[in-house]
CSV table of C-alpha atoms and ligand atoms in Angstrom, one decimal:
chain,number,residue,atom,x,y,z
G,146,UNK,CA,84.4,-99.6,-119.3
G,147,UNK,CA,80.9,-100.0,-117.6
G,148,UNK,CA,79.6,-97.9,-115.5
G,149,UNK,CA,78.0,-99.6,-112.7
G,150,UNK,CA,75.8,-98.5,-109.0
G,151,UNK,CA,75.2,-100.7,-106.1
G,152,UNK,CA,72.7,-100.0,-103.8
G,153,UNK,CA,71.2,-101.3,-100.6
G,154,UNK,CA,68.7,-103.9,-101.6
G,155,UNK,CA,65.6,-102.0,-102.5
G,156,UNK,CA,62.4,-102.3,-100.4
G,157,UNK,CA,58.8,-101.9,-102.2
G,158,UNK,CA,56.8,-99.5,-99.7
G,159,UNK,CA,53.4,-100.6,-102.2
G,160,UNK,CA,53.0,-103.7,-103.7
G,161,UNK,CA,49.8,-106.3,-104.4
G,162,UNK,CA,50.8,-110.0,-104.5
G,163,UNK,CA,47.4,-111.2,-104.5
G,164,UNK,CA,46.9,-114.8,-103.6
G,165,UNK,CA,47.0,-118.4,-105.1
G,166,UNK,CA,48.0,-118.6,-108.6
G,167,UNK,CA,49.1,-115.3,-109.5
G,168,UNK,CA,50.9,-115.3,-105.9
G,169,UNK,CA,53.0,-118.0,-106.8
G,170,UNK,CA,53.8,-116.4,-110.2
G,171,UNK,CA,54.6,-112.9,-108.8
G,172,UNK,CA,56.4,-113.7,-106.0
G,173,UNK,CA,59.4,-113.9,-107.5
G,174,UNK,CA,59.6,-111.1,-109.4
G,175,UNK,CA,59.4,-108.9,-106.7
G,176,UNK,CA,61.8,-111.2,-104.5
G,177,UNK,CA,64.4,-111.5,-106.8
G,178,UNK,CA,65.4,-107.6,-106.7
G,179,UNK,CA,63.7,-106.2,-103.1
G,180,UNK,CA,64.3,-107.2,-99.4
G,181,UNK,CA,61.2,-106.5,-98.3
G,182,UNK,CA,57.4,-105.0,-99.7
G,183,UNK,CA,54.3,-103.4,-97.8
G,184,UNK,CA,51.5,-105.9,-99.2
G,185,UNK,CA,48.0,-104.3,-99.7
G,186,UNK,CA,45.5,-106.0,-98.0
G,187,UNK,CA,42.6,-105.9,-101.4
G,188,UNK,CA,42.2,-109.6,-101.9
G,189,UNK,CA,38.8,-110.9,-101.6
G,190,UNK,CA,37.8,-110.7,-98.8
G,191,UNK,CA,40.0,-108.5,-97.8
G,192,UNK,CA,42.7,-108.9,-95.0
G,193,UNK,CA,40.7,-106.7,-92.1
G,194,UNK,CA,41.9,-108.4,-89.0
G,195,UNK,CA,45.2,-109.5,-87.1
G,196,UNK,CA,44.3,-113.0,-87.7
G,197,UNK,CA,43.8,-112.6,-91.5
G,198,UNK,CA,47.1,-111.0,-91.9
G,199,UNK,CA,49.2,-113.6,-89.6
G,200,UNK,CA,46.7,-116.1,-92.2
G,201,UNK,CA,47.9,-114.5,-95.8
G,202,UNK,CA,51.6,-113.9,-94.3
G,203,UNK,CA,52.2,-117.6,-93.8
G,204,UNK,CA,50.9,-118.0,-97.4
G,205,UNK,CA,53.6,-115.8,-99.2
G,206,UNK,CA,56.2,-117.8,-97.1
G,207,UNK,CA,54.9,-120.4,-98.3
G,208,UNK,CA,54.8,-119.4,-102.2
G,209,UNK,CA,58.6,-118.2,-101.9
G,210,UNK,CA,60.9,-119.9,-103.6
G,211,UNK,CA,63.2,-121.9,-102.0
G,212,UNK,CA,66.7,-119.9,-101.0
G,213,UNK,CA,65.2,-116.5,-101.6
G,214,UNK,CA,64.6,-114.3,-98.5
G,215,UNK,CA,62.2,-111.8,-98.6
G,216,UNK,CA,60.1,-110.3,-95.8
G,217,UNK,CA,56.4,-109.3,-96.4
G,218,UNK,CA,55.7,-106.4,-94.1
G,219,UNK,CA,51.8,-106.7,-93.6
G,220,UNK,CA,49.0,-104.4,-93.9
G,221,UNK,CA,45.2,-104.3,-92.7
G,222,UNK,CA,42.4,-102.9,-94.3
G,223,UNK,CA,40.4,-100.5,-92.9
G,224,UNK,CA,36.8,-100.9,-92.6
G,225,UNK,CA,34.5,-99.0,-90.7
G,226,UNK,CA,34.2,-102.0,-88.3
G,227,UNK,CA,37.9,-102.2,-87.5
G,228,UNK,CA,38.1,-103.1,-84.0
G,229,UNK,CA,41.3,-100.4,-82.3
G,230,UNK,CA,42.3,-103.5,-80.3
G,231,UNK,CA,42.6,-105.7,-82.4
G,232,UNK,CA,45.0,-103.5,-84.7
G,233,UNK,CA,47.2,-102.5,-81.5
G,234,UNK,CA,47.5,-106.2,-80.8
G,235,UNK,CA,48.8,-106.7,-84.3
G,236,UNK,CA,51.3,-104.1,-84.2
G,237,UNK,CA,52.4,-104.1,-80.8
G,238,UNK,CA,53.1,-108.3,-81.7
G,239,UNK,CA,55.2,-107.3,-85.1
G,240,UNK,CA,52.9,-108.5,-87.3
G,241,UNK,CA,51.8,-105.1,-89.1
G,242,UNK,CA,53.3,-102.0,-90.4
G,243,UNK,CA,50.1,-99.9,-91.8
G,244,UNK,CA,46.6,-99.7,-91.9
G,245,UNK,CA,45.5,-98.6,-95.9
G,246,UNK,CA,42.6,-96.4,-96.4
G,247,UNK,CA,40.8,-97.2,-99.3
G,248,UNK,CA,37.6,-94.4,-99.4
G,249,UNK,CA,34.7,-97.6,-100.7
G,250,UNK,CA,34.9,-97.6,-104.3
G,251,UNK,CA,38.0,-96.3,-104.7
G,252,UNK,CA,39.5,-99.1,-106.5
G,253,UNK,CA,39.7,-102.8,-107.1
G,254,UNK,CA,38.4,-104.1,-104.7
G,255,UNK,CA,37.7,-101.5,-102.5
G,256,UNK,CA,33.9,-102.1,-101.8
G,257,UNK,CA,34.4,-102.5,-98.3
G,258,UNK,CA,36.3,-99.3,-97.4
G,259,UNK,CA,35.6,-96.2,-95.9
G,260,UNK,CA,32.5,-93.9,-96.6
G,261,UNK,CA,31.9,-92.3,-93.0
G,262,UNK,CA,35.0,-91.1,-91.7
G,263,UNK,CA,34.0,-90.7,-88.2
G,264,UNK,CA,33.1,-94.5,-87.9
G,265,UNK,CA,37.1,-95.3,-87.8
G,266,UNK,CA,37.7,-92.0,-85.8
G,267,UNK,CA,39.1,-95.0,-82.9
G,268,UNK,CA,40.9,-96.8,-84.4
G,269,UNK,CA,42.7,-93.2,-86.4
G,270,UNK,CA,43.5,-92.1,-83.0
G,271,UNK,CA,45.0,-95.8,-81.9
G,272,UNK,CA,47.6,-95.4,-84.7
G,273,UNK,CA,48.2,-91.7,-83.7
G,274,UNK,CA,49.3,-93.1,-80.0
G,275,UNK,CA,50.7,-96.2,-81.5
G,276,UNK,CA,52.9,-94.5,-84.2
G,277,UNK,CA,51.0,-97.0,-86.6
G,278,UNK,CA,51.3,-95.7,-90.7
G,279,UNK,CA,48.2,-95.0,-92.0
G,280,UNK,CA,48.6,-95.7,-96.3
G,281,UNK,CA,46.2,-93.9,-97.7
G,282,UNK,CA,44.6,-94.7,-101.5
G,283,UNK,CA,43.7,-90.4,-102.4
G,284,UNK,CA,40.9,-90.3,-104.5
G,285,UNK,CA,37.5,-89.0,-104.0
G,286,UNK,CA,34.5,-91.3,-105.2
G,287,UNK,CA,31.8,-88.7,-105.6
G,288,UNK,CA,30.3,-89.2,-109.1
G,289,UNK,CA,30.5,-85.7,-110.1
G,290,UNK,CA,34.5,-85.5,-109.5
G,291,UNK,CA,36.3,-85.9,-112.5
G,292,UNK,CA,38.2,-88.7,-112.5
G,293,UNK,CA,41.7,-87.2,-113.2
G,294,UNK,CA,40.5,-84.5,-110.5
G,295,UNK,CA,39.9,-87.1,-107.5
G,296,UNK,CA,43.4,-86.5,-106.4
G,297,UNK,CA,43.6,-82.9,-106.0
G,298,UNK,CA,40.2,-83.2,-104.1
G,299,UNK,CA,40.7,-85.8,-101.8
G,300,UNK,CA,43.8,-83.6,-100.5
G,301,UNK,CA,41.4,-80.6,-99.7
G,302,UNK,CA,38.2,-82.8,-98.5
G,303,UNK,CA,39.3,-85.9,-97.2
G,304,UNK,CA,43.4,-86.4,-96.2
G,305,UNK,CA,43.6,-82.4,-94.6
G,306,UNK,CA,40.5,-82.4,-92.6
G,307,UNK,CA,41.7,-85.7,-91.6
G,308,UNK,CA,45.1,-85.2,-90.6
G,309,UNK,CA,44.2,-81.9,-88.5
G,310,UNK,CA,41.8,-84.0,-86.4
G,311,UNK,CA,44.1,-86.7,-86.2
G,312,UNK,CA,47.4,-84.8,-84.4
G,313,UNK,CA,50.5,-87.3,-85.2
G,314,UNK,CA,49.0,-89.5,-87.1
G,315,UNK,CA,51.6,-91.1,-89.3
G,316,UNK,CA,50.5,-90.5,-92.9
G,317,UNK,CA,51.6,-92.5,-96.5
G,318,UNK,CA,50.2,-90.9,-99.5
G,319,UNK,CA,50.1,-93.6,-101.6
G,320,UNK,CA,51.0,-93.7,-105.6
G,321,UNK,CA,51.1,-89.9,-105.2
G,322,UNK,CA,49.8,-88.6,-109.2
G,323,UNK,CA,49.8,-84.9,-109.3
G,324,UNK,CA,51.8,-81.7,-108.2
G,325,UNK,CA,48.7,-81.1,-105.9
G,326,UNK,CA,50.6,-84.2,-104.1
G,327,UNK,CA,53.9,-83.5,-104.4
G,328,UNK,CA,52.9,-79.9,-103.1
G,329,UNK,CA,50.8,-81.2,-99.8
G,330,UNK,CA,54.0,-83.5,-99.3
G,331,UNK,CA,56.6,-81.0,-99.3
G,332,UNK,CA,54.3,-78.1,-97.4
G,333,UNK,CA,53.9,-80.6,-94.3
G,334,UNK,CA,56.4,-82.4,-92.3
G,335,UNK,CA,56.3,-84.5,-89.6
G,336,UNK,CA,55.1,-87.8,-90.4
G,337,UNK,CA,54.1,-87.0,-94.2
G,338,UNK,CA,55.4,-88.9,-96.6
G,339,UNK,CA,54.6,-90.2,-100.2
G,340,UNK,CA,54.8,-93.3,-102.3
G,341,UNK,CA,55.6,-93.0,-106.5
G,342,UNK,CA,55.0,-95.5,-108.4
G,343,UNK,CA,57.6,-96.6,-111.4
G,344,UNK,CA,54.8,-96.1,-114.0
G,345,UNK,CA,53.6,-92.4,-113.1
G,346,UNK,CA,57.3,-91.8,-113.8
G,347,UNK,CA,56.9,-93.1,-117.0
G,348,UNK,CA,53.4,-92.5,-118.4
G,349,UNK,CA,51.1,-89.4,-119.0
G,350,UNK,CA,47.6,-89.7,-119.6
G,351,UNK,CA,48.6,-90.0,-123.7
G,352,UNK,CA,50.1,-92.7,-123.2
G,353,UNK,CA,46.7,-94.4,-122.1
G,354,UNK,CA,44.8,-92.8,-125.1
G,355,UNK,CA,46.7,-91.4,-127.9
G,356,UNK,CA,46.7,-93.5,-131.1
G,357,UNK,CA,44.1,-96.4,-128.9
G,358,UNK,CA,42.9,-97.5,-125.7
G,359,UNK,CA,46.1,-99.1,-123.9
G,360,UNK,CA,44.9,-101.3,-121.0
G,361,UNK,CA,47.9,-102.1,-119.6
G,362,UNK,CA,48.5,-98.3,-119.0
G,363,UNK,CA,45.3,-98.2,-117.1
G,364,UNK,CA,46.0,-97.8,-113.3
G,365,UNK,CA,44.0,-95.7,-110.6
G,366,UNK,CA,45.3,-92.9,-109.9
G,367,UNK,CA,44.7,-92.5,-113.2
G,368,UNK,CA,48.1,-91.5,-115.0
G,369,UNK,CA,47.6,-87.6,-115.5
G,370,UNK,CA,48.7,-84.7,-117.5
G,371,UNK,CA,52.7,-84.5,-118.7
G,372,UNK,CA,53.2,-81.8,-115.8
G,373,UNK,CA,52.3,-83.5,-113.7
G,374,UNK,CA,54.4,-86.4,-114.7
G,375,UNK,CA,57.3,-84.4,-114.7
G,376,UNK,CA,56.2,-82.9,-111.0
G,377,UNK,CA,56.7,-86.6,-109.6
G,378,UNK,CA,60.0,-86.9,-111.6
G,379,UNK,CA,61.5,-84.0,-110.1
G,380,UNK,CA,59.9,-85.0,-106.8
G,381,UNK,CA,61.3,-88.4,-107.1
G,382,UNK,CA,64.8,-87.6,-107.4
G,383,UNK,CA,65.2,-84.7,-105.5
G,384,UNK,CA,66.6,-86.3,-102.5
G,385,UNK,CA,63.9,-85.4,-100.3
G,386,UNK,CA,63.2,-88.3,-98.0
G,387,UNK,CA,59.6,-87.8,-97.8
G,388,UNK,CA,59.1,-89.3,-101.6
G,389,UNK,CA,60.1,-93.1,-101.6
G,390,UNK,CA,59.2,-95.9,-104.0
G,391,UNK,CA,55.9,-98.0,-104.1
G,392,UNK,CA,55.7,-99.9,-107.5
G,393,UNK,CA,52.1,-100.5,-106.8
G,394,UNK,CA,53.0,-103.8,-109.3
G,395,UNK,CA,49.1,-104.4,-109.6
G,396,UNK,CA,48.7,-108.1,-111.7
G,397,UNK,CA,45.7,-108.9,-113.2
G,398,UNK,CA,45.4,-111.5,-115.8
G,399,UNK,CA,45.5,-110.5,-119.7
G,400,UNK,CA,42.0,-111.6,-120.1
G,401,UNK,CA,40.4,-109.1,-117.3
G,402,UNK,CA,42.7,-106.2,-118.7
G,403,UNK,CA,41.8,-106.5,-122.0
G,404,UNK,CA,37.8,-106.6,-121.8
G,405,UNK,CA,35.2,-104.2,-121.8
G,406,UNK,CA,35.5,-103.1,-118.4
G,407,UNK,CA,39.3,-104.0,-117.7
G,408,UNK,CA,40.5,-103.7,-114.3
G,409,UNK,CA,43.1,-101.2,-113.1
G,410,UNK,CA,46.9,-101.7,-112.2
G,411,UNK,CA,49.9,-102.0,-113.9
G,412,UNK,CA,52.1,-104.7,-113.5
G,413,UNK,CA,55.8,-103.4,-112.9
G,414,UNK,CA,57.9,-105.9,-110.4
G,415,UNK,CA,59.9,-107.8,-113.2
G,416,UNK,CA,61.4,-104.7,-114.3
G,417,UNK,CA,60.8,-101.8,-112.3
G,418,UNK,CA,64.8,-101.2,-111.5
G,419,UNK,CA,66.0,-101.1,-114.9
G,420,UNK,CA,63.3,-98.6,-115.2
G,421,UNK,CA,64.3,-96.0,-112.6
G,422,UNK,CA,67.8,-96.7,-113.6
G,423,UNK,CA,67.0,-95.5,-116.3
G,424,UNK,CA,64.7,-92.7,-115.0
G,425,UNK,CA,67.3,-91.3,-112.6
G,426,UNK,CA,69.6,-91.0,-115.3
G,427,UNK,CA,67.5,-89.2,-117.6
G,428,UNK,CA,67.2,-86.9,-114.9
G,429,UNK,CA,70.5,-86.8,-114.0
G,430,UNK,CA,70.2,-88.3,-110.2
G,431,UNK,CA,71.3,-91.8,-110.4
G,432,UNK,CA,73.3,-90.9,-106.8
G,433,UNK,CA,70.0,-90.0,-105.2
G,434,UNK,CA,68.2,-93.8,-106.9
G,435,UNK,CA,69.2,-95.4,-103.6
G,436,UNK,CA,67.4,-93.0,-101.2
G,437,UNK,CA,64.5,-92.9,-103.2
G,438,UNK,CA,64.5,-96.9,-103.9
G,439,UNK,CA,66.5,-98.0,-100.4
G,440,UNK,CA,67.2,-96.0,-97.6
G,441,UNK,CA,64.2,-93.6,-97.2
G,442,UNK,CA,61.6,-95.7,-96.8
G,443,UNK,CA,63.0,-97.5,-93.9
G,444,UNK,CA,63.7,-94.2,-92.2
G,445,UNK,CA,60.2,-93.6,-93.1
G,446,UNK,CA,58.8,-96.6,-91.1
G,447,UNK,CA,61.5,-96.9,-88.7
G,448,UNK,CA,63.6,-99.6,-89.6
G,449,UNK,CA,67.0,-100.5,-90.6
G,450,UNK,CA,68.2,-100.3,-94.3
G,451,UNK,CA,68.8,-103.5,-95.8
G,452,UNK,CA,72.6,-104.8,-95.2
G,453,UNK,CA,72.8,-106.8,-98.5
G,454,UNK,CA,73.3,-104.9,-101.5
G,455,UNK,CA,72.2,-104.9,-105.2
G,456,UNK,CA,74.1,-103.9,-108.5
G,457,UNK,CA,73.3,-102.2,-111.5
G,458,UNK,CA,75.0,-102.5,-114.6
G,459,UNK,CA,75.0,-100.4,-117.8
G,460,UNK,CA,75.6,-101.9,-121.1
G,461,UNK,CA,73.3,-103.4,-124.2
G,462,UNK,CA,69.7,-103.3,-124.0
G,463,UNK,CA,68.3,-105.7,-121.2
G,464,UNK,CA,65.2,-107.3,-122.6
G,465,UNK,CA,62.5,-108.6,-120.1
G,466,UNK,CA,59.7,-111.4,-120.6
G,467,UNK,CA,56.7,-109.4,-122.3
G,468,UNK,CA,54.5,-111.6,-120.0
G,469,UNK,CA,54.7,-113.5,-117.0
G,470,UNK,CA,52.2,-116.9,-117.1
G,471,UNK,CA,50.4,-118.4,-114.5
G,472,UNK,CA,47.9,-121.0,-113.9
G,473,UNK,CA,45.1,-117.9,-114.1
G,474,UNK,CA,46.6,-117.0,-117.4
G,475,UNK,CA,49.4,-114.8,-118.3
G,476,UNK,CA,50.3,-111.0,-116.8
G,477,UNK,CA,51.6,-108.0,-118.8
G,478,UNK,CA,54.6,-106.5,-117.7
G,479,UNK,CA,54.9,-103.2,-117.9
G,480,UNK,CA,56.1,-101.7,-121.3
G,481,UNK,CA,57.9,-98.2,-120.6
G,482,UNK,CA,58.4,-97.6,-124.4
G,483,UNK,CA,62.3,-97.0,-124.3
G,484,UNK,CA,65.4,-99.1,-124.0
G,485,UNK,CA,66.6,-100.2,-120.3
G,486,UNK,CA,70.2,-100.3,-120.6
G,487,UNK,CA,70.9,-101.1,-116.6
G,488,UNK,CA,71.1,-104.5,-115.8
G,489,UNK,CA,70.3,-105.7,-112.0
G,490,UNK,CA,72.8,-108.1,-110.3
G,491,UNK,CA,73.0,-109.0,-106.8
O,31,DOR,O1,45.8,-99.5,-110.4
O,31,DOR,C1,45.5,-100.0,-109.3
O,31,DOR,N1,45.4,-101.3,-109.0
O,31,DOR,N2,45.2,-99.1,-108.3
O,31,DOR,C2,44.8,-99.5,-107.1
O,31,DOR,O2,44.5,-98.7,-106.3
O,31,DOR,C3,44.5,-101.0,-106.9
O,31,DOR,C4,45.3,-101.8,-107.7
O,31,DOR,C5,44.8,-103.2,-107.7
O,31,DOR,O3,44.6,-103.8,-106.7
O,31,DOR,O4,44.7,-103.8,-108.8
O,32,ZN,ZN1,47.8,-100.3,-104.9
């Protein structure tokens, strides 16, 4: 007999779709499994104001395929010359669910982020009133951080100071990496909570660089030591509704992965629920997969859980495309290195 799950229809609290090409060609993979995704706002230029946003929204509509439903749940991009208005206008009008923080030079494409934090002091303390999510990208940028510190750091420097001078500001940790993380998290309630990725659940930093250079495992936050790995596991199906999913399904093309300065993000849509499947039953949670993958994200942001449902299925291996193509060129997906035995049905 199989043994079989159904789930709410996942949501994707992190995801980049980019634009164009690779839009069209990605679109689908997250559609085809999840009601509904928070979009990052790093295409260039980025999506900075309410008009940009209502601008790229109509242009994932318009890249869906035909019967699928799908709701893209927009972000803007904070710069230090985001106007407070004109992000109140977009959220009190639907439009937006978060602002994302990305310090300048975080990460692709992140040139035109933050460096002086009290240049977007107004527009922090709008989305405190406003119960707006800030979604922030933790890292510190400072040369002489190590990179596989910048985490840890940012928490002390950057995200505490931050949130103590910012009372109720609503607060996503985004593509959380290390126990520093999951301890902040877990040692700060109201309106904390954190977004794991499918991969960090997967990969330590060996996986990256043992035996060769593995592009395709290179994301930011850079994946970290084993314990750390296994902090996020634990964290991840725990139950705790702080800790929801956010793929952070990253495509770039084969060609700007695999060069001498490759770009970071993994790409995980086309099979990130086989994976967790998989995940939570290592770990001996699959009861707890539709919390972490379904219900507390939406508590998180305040809206309803999706009604529709999704089914997984165990039996023989389930094998995925090795690459998805599109008119840009063809996309990795994701390799977890072990056999996904649960199949996803709607
Ligand atoms: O690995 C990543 N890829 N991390 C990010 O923060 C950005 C993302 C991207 O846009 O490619
Ligand atoms: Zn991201």
């Amino acid at each position: 007999m199989s043994q079989s799950l159904t789930i709410p229809r996942p949501d994707d609290w992190h995801l980049h779709l980019r634009d164009g090409a690779v839009l069209r060609a990605v679109l689908p993979e997250t559609a085809r499994h999840f009601g509904r995704a928070i979009i990052m706002p790093n295409l260039v230029p980025p999506v900075v104001t309410g008009k940009d946003a209502a601008a790229y929204r109509d242009r994932i509509m318009a890249a869906l395929p035909e019967g699928i439903t799908f709701e893209p749940l927009m972000t803007l991009y904070l710069t230090e010359e985001t106007d407070p208005n004109d992000v109140a206008a977009a959220h009190q009008n639907g439009l937006i669910r978060a602002v994302k923080l990305y310090p300048a030079g975080a990460t692709t494409n992140s040139a035109s982020g933050v460096r002086d934090f009290e240049k977007v002091r107004g527009v922090l303390d709008t989305m405190a009133e406003i119960g707006l999510t800030l979604c922030v990208h933790g890292e510190v940028t400072d040369a002489e951080i190590d990179i596989f510190d910048r985490e840890a750091v940012f928490i002390d420097r950057v995200l505490d100071p931050l949130r103590r001078a910012t009372p109720g500001l609503r607060v996503v940790m985004e593509h959380i990496t290390t126990s520093n993380g999951v301890d902040y998290v877990k040692a700060h309630d109201a309106g904390l909570g954190a977004t794991i990725t499918t991969h960090h659940l997967v990969i330590n930093r060996n996986h990256l660089l043992v035996g060769g250079i593995r592009p395709h495992y290179y994301c930011l936050p850079v994946a970290k030591r084993e314990e750390h790995r296994l902090a996020l596991r634990a964290a991840a199906t725990s139950g705790d509704a702080r800790f929801f999913l956010g793929t952070d399904s990253a495509p770039h093309t084969d060609p700007n992965k695999e060069s001498d300065c490759g770009c970071a993000g993994c790409f995980t849509a086309t099979n990130t629920l086989s994976i967790l499947a998989e995940v939570f039953e290592q770990e001996g949670a699959l009861p707890r997969l539709a919390g972490f993958a379904s219900k507390h994200g939406p508590a998180f942001y305040g809206l309803p859980v999706n009604t529709e449902t999704i089914t997984l299925t165990k039996g023989d291996p389930v094998s995925y495309p090795q690459k998805i193509d599109t008119e840009d060129g063809p996309v990795t997906v994701f390799d977890p290195q072990m056999l996904l035995h649960w199949d996803v049905s709607q």
